[in-house]
Coordinates of C-alpha atoms and ligand atoms in Angstrom, one line a residue:
X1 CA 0.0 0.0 0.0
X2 CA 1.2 3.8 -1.1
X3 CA 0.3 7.0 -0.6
X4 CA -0.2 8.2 -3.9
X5 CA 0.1 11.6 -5.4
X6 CA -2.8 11.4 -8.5
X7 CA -2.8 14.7 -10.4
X8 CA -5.3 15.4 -13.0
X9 CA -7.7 13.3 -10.4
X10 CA -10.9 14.8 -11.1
X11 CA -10.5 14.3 -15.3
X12 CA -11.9 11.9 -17.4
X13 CA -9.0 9.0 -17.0
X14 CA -7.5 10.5 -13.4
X15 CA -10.9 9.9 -11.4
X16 CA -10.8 6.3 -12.9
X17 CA -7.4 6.0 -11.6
X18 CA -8.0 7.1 -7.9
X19 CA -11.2 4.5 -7.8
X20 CA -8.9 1.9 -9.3
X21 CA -6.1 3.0 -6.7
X22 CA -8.5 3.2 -3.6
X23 CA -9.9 -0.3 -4.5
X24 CA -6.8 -1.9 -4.5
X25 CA -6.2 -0.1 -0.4
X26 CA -3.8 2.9 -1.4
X27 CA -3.8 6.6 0.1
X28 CA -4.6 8.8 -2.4
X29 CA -3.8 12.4 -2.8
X30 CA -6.4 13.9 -5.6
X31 CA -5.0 17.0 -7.1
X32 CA -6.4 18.6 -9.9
X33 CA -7.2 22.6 -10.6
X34 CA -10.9 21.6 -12.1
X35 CA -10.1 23.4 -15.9
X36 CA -11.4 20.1 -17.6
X37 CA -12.3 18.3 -14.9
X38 CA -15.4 17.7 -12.4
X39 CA -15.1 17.3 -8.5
X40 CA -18.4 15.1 -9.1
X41 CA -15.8 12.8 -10.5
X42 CA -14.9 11.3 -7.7
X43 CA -16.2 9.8 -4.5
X44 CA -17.6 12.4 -2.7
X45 CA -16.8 10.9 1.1
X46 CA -13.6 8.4 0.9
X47 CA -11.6 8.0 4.4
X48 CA -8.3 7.4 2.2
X49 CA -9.3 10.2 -0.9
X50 CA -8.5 13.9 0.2
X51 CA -9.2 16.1 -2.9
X52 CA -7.2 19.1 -3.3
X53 CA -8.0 22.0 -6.4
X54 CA -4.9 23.6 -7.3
X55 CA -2.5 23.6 -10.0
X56 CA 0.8 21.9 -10.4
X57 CA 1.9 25.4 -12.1
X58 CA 1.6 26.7 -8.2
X59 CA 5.3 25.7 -7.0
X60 CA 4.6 26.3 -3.4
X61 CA 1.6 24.2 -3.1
X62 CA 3.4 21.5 -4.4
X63 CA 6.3 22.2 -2.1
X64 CA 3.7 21.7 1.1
X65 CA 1.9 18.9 -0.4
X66 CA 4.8 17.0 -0.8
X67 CA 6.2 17.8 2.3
X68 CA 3.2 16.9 4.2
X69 CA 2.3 13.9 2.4
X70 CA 5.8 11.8 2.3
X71 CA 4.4 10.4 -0.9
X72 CA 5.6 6.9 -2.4
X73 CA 4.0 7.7 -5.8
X74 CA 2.9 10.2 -8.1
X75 CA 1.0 9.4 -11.2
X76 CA 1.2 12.6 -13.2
X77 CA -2.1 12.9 -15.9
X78 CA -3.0 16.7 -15.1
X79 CA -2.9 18.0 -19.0
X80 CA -5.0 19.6 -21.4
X81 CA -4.8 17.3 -24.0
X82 CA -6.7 19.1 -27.0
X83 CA -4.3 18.0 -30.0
X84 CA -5.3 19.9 -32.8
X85 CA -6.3 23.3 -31.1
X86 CA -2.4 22.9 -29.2
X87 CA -1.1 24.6 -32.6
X88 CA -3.3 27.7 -31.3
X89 CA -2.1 28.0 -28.1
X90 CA 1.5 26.7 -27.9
X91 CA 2.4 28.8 -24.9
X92 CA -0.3 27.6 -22.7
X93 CA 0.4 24.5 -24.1
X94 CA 3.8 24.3 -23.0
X95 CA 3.2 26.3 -19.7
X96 CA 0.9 23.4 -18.5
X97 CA 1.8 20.2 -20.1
X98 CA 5.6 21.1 -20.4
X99 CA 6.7 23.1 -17.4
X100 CA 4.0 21.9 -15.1
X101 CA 5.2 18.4 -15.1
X102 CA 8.7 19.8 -14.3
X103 CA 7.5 21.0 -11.2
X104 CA 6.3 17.5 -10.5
X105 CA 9.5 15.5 -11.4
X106 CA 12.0 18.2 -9.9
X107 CA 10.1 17.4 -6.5
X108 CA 9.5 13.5 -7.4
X109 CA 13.4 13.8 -7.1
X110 CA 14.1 15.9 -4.3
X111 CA 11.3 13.6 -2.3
X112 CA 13.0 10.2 -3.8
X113 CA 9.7 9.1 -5.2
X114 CA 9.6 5.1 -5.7
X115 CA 7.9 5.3 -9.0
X116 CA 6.6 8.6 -11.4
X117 CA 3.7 7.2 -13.6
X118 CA 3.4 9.5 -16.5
X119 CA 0.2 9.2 -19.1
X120 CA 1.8 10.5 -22.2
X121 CA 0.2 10.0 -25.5
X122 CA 0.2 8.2 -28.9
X123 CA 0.7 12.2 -29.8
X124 CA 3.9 11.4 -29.4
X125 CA 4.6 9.5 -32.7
X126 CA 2.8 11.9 -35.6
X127 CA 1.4 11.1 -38.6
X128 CA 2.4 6.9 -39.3
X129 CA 0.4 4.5 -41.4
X130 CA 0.9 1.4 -40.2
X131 CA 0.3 0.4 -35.9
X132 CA 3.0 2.8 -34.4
X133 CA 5.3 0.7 -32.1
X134 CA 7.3 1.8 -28.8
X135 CA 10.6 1.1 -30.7
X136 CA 9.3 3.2 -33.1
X137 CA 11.3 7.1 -33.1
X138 CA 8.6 9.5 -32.2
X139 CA 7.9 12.5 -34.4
X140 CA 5.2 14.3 -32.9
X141 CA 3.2 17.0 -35.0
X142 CA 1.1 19.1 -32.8
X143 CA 2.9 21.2 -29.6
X144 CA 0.7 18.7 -27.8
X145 CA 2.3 15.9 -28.6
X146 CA 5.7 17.8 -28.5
X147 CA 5.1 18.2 -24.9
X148 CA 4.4 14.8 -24.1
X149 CA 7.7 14.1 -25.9
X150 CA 9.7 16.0 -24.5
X151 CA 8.2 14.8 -20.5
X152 CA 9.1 11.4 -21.4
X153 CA 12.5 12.4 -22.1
X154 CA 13.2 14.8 -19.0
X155 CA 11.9 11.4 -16.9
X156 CA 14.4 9.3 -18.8
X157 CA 17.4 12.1 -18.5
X158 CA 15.9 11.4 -14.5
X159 CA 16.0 8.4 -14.3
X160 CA 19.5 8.1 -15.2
X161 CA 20.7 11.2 -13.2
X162 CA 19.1 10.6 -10.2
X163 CA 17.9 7.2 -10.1
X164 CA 14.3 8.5 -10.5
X165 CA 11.8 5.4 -11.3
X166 CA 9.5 5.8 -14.1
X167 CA 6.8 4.5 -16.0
X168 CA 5.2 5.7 -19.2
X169 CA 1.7 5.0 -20.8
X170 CA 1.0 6.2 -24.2
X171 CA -3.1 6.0 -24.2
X172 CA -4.7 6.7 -27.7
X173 CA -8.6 8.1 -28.1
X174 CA -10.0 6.6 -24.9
X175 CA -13.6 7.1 -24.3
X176 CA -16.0 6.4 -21.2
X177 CA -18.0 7.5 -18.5
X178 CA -16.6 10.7 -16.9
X179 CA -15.6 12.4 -20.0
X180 CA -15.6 15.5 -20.7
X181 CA -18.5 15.6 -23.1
X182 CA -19.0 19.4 -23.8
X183 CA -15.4 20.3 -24.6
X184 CA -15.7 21.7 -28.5
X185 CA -11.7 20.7 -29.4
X186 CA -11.6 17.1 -28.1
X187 CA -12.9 14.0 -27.5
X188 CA -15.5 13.2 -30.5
X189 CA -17.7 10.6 -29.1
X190 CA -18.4 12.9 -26.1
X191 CA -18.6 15.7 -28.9
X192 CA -21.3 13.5 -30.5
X193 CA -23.4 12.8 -27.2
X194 CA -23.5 15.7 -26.9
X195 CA -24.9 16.9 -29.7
X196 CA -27.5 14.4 -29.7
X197 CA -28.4 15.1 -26.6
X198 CA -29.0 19.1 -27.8
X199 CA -31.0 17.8 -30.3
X200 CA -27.9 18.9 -32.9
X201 CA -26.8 17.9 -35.8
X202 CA -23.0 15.8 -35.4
X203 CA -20.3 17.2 -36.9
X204 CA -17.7 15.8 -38.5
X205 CA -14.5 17.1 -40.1
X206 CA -13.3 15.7 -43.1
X207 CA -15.3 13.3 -45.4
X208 CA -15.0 11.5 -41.9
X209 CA -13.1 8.0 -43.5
X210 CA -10.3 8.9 -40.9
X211 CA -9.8 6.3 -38.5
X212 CA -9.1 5.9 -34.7
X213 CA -8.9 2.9 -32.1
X214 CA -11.4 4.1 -29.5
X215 CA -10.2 2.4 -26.4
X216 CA -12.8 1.7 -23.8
X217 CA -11.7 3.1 -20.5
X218 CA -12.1 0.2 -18.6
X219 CA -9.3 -2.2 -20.6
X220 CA -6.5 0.2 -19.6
X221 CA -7.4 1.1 -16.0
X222 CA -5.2 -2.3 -14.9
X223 CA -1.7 -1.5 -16.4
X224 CA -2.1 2.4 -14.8
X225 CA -3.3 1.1 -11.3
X226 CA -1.0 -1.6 -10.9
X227 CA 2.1 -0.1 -12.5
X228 CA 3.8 1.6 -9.4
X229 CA 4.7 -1.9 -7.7
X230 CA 5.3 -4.1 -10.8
X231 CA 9.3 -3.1 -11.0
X232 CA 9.4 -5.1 -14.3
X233 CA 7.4 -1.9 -15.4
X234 CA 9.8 0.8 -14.1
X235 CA 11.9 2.6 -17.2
X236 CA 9.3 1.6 -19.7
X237 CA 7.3 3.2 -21.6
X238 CA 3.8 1.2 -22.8
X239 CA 1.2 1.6 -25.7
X240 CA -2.2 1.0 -24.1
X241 CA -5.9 1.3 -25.7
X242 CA -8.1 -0.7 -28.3
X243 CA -6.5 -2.6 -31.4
X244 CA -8.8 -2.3 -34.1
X245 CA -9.9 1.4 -36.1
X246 CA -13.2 2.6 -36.9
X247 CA -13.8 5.7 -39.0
X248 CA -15.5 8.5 -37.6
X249 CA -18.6 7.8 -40.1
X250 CA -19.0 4.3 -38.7
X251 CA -18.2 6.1 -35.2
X252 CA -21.3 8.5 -35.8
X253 CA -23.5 5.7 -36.4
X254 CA -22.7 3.3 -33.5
X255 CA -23.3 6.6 -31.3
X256 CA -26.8 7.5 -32.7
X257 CA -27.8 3.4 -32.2
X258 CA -26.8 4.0 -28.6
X259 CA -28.9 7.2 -28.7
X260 CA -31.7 5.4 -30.3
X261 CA -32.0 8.9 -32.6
X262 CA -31.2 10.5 -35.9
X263 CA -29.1 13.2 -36.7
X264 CA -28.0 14.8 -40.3
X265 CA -24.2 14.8 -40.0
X266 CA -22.5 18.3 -40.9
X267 CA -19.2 17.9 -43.1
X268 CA -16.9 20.3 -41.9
X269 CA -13.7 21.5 -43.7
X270 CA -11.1 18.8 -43.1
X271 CA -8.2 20.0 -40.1
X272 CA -5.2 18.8 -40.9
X273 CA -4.6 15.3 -38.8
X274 CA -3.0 12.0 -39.5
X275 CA -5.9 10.3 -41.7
X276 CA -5.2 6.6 -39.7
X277 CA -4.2 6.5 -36.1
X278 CA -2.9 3.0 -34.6
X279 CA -0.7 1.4 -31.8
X280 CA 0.6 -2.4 -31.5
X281 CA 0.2 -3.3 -28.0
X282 CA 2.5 -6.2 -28.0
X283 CA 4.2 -5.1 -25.2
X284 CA 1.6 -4.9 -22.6
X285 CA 0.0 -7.8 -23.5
X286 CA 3.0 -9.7 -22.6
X287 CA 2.7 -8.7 -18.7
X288 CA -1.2 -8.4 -18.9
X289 CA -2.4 -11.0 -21.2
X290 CA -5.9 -10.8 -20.0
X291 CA -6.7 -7.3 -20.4
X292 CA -10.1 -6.9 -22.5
X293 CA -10.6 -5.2 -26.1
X294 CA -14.3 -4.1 -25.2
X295 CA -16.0 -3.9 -28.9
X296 CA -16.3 -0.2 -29.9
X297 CA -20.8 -0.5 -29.6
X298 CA -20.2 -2.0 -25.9
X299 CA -18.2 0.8 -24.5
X300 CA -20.6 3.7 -26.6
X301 CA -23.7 2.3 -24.9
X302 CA -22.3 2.1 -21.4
X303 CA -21.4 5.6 -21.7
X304 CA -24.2 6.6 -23.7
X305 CA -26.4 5.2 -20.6
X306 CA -23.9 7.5 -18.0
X307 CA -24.2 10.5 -21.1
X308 CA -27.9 10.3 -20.1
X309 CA -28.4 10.6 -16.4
X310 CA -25.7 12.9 -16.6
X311 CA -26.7 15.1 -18.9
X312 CA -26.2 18.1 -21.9
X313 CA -23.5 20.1 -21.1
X314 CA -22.5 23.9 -22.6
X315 CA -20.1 24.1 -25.3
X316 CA -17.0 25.3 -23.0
X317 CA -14.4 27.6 -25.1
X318 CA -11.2 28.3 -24.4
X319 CA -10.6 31.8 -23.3
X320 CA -7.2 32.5 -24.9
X321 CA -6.2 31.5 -28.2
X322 CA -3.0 32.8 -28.9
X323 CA -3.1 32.5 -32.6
X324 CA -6.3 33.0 -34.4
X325 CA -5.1 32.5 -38.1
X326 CA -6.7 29.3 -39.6
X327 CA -8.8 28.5 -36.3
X328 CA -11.4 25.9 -38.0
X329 CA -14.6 28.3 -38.3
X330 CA -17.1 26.0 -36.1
X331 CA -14.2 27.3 -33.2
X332 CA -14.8 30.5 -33.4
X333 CA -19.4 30.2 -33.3
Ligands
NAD401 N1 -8.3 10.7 -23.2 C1 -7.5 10.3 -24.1 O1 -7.8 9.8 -25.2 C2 -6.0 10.4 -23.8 C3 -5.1 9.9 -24.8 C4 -3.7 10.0 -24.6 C5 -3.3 10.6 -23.4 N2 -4.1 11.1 -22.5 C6 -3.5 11.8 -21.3 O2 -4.2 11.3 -20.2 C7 -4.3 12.3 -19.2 C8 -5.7 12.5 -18.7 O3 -6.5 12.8 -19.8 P1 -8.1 12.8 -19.8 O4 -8.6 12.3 -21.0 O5 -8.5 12.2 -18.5 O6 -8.3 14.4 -19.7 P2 -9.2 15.3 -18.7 O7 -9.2 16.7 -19.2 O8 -10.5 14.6 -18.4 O9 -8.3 15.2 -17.4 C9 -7.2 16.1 -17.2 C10 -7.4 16.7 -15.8 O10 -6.2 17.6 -15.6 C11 -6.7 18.7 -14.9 N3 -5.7 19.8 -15.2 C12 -5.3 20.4 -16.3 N4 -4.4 21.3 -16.1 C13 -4.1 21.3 -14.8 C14 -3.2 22.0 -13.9 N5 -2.4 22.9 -14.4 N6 -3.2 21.7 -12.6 C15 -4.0 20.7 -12.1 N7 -4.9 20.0 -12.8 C16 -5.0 20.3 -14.2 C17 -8.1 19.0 -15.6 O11 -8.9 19.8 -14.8 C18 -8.6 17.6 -15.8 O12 -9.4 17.2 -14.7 C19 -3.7 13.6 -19.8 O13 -2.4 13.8 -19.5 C20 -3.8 13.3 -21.3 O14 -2.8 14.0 -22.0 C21 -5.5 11.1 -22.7

């Protein structure tokens, strides 16, 4: 058992983290600043969950919590992971994702951590055809990805300076209950809930033949829980999420079935993304053999049926785009 430092708690894939942590008897530290995330999230009344709001870009706060808390892990997913609007705000970008995981791993150090989980991202490797590999070099095309880049290399430069344990995941597309459904620059199938659910029509840009592997929450929670205390895990970095693609058209459908409606879908004009998107997860599935591949209309209905007793949510925008040239025009309503 660990007391465990979970930032980005309240988000989509944190909050499943800390319920995943907590069942398996840690202490848990819930740290997140609440700008995509919910404190509904979470348990509400947990004798080993205290929730903290705040930032990891506040230095002293960090400072006190980890002097307080003698933690024996940090798992590090506080991020605002909206690839393709990154290119429009590059400084926040970096401010957040870049420098605020700094903070974390200068003090992970200083504090001796036993083990820094990072969630990183299949950002990391760019446009690539064919299922993108861990061996694989990394050529990342949006600051987002650049970011998560460039963390995993600061925790390997760590690792080797100062003995600082690591382990990295690179998730890809992961859906489920506890998204963040009415954020207008991510996460389409909560983009498409939503709509429905605002009696909208979806939209899609592209001719929408690009294809993803959306990656059920639940078959990656495992790896990311149990991580910390597997050594044979420490230094490595891991693809984790669903194996087969579906375009967004065939995407659009499966989440009207779920809806049980009908929707015209809008065609927008397309952004400029890697057409296919893939990751061979070989290397997981040698230490977790058994972890599921939940079939894409499984995972959409069970958190279509969440979607609905939680309900609509307003379109947030984001307050401060830095550059405004070529901002896709649905970004700007
Ligand atoms: N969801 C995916 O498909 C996916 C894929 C690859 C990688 N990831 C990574 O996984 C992690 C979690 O993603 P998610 O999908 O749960 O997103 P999310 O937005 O639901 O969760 C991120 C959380 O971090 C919090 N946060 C952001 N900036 C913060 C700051 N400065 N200080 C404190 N808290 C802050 C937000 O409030 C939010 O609750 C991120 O690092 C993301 O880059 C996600």
């Amino acid at each position: 058992m660990g007391r465990i430092l979970v930032t980005g708690a309240a988000g989509f894939i944190g909050s499943h983290l800390c319920r995943a942590l907590l069942d398996r008897g840690h202490v848990v530290v819930a740290l997140d600043d609440l700008s995509g995330g919910f404190r509904a999230n979470l348990p509400e009344d947990h004798d080993r969950l205290v929730f903290l709001k705040g930032s990891i870009l506040d230095e002293e706060l960090l400072s006190a919590l980890f002097r307080k808390h003698s933690f024996d892990y940090v798992c590090h997913l506080a991020a605002y992971a909206a690839e393709v609007l990154s290119h429009f705000i590059k400084r926040f970008n970096y401010r957040n994702n870049l420098m605020g995981s700094i903070n974390l791993i200068n003090l992970s150090i200083i504090h001796r951590i036993k083990c820094f989980m990072y969630t990183s991202s299949a950002a990391v490797y760019g446009m690539v055809e064919t299922p993108a590999s861990e061996s694989d070099v990394p050529v990342p095309n949006d600051p987002y990805g650049i970011a998560k880049l460039s963390v995993e290399h600061e925790l390997r430069v760590s690792s080797d300076h100062f003995g600082l344990p690591f382990v990295i995941f690179r998730p890809h597309n992961v859906y489920g209950e506890y998204q963040h459904i009415g954020d207008r620059y991510r996460n389409v199938i909560g983009i498409f809930m939503n709509q429905i659910m605002r009696g909208e029509s979806l939209s899609i840009f592209g001719d929408g033949s690009q294809t993803r592997a959306f990656s059920y929450i639940g078959d990656l929670i495992d790896p990311l829980a149990e991580c910390l205390e597997r050594k044979e895990m420490h230094g490595e970095i891991f693809n984790v999420g669903a194996d087969h693609q579906h375009s967004l058209k065939v995407l659009a459908q499966v989440v009207l079935r779920a809806f049980d409606a009908h929707r015209e879908i809008r065609f927008l004009p397309a952004r400029k993304e890697s057409p296919r998107a893939c990751c061979d997860h070989s290397k997981i599935k040698q230490l977790f053999p058994c972890l599921p591949q939940t079939a894409l209309e499984d995972g959409v209905r069970r958190m279509a049926e969440w979607a609905k007793r939680a309900g609509p949510r307003d379109p947030s925008r984001f307050g401060d785009i830095e550059i405004e040239r070529g901002l896709p025009e649905t970004w700007r309503e």
